[in-house]
CSV table of C-alpha atoms in Angstrom, one decimal:
chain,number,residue,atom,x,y,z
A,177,UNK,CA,234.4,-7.3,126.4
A,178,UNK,CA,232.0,-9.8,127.0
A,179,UNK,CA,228.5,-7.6,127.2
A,180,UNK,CA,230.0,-5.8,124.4
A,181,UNK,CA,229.9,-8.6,122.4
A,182,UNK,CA,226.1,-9.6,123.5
A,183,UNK,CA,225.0,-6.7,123.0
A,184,UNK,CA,226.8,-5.6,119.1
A,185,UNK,CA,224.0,-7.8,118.1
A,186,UNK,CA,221.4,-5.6,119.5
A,187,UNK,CA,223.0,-2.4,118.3
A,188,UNK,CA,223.6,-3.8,115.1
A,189,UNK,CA,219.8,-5.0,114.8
A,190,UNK,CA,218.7,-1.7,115.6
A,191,UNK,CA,220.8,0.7,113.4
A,192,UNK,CA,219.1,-2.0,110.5
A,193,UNK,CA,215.4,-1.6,111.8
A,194,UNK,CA,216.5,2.5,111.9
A,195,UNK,CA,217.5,2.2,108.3
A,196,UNK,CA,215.0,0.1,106.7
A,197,UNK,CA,212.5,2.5,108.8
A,198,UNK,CA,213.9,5.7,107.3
A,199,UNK,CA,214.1,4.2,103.9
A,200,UNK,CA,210.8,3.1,104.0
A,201,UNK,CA,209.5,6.5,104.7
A,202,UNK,CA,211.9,8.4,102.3
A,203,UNK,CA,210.8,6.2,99.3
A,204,UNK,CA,206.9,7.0,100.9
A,205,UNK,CA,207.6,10.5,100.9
A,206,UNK,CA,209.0,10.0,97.1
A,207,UNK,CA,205.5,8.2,95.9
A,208,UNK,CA,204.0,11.0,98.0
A,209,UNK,CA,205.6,14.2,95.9
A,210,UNK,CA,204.9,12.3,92.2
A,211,UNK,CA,201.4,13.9,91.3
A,212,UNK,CA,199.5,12.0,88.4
A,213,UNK,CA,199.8,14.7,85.7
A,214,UNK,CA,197.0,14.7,82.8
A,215,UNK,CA,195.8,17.0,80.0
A,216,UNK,CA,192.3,17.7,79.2
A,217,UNK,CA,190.5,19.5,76.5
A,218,UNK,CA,187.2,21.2,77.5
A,219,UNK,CA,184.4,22.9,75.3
A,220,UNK,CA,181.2,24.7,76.0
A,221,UNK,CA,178.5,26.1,74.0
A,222,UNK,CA,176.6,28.9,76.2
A,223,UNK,CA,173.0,30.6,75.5
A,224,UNK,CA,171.9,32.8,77.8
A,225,UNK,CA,168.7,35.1,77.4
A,226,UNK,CA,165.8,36.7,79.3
A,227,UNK,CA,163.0,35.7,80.3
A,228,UNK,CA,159.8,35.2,77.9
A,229,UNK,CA,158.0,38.3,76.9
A,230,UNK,CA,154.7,36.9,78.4
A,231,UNK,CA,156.0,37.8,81.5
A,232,UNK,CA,156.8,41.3,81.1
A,233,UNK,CA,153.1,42.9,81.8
A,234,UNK,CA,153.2,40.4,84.8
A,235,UNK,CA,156.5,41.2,86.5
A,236,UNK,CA,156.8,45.2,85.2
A,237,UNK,CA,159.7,46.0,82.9
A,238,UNK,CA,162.4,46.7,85.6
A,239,UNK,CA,161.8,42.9,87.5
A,240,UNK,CA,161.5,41.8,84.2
A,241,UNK,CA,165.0,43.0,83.2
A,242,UNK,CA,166.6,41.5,86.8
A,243,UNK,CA,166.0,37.7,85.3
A,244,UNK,CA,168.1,35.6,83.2
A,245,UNK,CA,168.0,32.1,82.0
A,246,UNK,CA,171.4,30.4,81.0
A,247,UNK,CA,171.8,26.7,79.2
A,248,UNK,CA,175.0,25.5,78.6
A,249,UNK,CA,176.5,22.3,76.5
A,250,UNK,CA,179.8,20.8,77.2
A,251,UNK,CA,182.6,18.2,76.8
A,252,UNK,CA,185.5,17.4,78.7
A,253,UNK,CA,187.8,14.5,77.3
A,254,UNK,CA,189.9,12.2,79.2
A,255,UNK,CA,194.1,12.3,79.3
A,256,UNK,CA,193.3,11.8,76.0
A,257,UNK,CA,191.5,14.4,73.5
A,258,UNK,CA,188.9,12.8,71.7
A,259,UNK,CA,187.8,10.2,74.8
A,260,UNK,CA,185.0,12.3,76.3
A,261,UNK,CA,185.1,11.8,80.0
A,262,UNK,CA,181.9,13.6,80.2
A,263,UNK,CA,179.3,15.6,78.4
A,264,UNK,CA,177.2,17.6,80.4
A,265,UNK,CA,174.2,20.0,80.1
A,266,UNK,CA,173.6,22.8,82.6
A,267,UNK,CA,170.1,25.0,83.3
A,268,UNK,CA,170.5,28.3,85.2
A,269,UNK,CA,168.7,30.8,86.2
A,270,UNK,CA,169.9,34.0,87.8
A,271,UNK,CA,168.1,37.1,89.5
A,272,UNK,CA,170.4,40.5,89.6
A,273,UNK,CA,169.6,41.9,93.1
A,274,UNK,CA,171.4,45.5,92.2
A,275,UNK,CA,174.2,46.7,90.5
A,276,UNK,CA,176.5,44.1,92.1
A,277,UNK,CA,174.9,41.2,93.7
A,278,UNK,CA,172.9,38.7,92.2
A,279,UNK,CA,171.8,34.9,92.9
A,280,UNK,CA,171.6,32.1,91.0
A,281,UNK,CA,171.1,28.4,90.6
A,282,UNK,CA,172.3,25.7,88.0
A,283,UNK,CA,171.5,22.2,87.4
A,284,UNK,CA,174.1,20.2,86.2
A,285,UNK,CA,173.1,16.4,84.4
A,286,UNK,CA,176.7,14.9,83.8
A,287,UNK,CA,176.7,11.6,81.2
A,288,UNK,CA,180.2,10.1,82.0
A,289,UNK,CA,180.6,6.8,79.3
A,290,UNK,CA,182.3,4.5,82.0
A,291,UNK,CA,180.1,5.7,85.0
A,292,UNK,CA,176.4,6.2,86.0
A,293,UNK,CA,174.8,10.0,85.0
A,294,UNK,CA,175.8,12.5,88.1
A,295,UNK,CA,173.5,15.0,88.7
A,296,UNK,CA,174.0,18.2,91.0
A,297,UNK,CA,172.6,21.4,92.0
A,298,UNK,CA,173.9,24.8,92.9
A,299,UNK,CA,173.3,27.7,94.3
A,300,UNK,CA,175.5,30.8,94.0
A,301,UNK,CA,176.2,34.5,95.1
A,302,UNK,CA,178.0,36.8,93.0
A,303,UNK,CA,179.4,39.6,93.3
A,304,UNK,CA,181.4,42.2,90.4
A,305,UNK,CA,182.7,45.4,90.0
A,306,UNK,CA,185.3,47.8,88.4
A,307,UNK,CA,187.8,49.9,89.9
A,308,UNK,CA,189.1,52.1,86.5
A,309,UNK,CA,190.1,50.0,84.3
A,310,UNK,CA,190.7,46.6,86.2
A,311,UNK,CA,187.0,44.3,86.6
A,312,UNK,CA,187.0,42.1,90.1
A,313,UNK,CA,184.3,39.0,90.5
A,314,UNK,CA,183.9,36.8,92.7
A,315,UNK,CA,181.7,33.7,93.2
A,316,UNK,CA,180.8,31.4,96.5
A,317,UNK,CA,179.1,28.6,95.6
A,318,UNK,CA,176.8,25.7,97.3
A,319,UNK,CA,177.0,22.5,95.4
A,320,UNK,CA,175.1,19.1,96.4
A,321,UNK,CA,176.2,16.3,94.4
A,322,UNK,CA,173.9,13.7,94.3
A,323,UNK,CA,176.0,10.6,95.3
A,324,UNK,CA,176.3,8.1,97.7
A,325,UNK,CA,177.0,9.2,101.0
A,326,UNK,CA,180.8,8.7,102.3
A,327,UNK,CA,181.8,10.6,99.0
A,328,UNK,CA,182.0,14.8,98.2
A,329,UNK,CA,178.4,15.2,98.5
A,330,UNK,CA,178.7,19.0,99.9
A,331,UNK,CA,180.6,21.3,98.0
A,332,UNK,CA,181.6,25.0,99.0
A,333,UNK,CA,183.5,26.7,95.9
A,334,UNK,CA,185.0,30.4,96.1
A,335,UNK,CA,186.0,32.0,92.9
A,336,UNK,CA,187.9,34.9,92.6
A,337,UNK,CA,188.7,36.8,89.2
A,338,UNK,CA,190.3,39.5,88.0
A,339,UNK,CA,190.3,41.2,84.6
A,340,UNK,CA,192.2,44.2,83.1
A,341,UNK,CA,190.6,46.4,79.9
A,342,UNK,CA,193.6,47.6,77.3
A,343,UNK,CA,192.4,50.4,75.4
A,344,UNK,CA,191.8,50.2,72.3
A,345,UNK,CA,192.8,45.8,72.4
A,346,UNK,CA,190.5,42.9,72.2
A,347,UNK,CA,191.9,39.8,73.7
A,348,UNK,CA,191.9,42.0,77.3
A,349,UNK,CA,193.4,39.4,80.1
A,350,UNK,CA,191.2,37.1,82.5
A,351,UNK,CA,192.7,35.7,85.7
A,352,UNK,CA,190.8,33.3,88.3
A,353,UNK,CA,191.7,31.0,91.3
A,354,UNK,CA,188.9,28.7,92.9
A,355,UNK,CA,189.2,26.7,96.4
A,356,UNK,CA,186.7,23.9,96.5
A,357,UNK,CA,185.5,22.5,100.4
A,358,UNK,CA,183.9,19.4,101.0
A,359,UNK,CA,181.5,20.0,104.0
A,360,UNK,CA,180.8,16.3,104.9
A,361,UNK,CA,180.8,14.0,107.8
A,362,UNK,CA,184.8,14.4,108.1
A,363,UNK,CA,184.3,17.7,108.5
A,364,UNK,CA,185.6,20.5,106.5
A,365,UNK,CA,188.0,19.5,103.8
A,366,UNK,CA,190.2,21.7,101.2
A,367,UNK,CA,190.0,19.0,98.4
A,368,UNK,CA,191.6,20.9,95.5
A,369,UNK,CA,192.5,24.4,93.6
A,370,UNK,CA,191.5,25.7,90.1
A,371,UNK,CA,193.6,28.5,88.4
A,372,UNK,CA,192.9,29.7,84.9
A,373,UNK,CA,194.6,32.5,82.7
A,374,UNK,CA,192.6,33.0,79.3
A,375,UNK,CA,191.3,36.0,78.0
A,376,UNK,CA,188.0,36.7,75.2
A,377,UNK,CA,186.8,38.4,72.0
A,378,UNK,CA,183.7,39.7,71.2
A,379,UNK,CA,183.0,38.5,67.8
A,380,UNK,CA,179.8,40.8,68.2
A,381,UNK,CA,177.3,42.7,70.8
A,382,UNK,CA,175.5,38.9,70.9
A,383,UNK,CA,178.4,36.6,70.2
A,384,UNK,CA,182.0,35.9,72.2
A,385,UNK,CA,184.6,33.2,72.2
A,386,UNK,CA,186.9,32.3,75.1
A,387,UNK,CA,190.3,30.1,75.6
A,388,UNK,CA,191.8,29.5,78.7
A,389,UNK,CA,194.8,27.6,80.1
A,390,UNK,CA,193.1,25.8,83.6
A,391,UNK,CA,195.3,24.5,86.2
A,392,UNK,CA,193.3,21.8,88.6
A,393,UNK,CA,195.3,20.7,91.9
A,394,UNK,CA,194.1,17.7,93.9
A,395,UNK,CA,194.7,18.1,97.8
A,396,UNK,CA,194.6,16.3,100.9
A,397,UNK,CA,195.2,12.7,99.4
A,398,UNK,CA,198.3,10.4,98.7
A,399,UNK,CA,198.7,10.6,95.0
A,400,UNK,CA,197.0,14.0,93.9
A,401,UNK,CA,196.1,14.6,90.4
A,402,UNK,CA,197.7,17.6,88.8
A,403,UNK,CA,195.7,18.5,85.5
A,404,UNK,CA,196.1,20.9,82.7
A,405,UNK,CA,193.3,21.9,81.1
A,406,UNK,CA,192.7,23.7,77.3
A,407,UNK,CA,189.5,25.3,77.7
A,408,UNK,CA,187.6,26.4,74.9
A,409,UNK,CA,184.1,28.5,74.9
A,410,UNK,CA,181.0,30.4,72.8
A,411,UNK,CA,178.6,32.3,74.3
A,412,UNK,CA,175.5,33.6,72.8
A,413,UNK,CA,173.5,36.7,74.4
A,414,UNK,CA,170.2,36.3,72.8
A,415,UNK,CA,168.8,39.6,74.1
A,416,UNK,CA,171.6,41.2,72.4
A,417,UNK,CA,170.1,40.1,68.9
């Protein structure tokens, strides 16, 4: 009766440290599963054309026609609309290797009002098709951010999208999901997924709006950030003039 008394202590001690232990890691696992949710409003003005006519005689007409040159404006506002978050201005160039491949690169200068200007380059692959009436894309990306090291300096990004023609209908539907990769000194690091639904219309051979409903999905950190995202676009084919 004795040790059984010296030793309900003990026991009792325990079954508390047990307790506060497994409570501690439930409310953990809680704080865990609560995302930071936010809603963003983006819009992009796009011009994309060839290149200039001086270089036609130089290159020949068929190398000619392989180039195009892109320049895009945009904004992207905070949780709330009308607080940018950033403006940014990408340059692009892209070469069409044949009827499905062609290469690119794009340089991105981000002005963010609470931060220093980002800058970043990338290069990209891509790749479409058409099997009857459905269109398949897909992108893979190299991205070098030009930040302090210790941060997502090295980006791989994989896009794939799908696309579906009605007869005879305008808005025809656009589906994508992107994984982005940090290559860095951690090694290789899923850090978060993009999904879009959205479709576009053709206002005319040169001009074309777009809306989209983005999904963004942080990953492989405490408190992820979930974010929905409005996206709104025009694009502007000048050699369609």
């Amino acid at each position: 009766m004795r040790s059984f008394r010296m030793g309900f202590p003990w026991i009792a001690g325990l079954a508390f440290v047990i307790t506060l232990a497994c409570t501690s890691a439930k409310t953990y696992a809680q704080e865990r599963a609560q995302p930071i949710r936010k809603h963003e409003l983006w819009v992009s003005l796009d011009v994309e054309g060839g290149l200039p006519k001086v270089f036609k005689d130089l290159l020949g007409k068929d190398l000619y026609k392989r180039f195009k040159l892109a320049a895009e404006l945009g904004y992207r506002s905070d949780d709330v609309f009308y607080a940018p978050r950033q403006v940014y201005t990408d340059l692009g160039a892209n070469f069409k290797l044949n009827g499905h491949f062609d290469i690119g690169v794009v340089q991105r200068i981000s002005f963010r009002p609470e931060d220093n200007t980002k800058h970043r380059t990338s290069l990209q692959l891509n790749f479409d098709t058409k099997w009857k009436r459905f269109g398949l894309e897909y992108r893979l990306g190299y991205q070098h951010n030009y930040t302090e090291f210790g941060s997502a300096r090295e980006m791989v990004r994989n896009k794939f999208s799908l696309s579906y023609d009605f007869k005879n209908f305008k808005f025809d539907p656009e589906i994508s999901t992107e994984f982005f990769t940090w290559v860095g000194y951690q090694g290789i690091q899923h850090t978060s997924t993009r999904h879009s639904i959205g479709t576009s219309y053709s206002l005319s051979k040169a001009h074309k709006i777009s809306f989209k409903l983005i999904h963004d999905r942080d990953h492989g950190v405490a408190w992820p950030t979930y974010r929905w995202i409005y996206s709104i676009g025009y694009a502007l084919d000048l050699r369609d003039l």
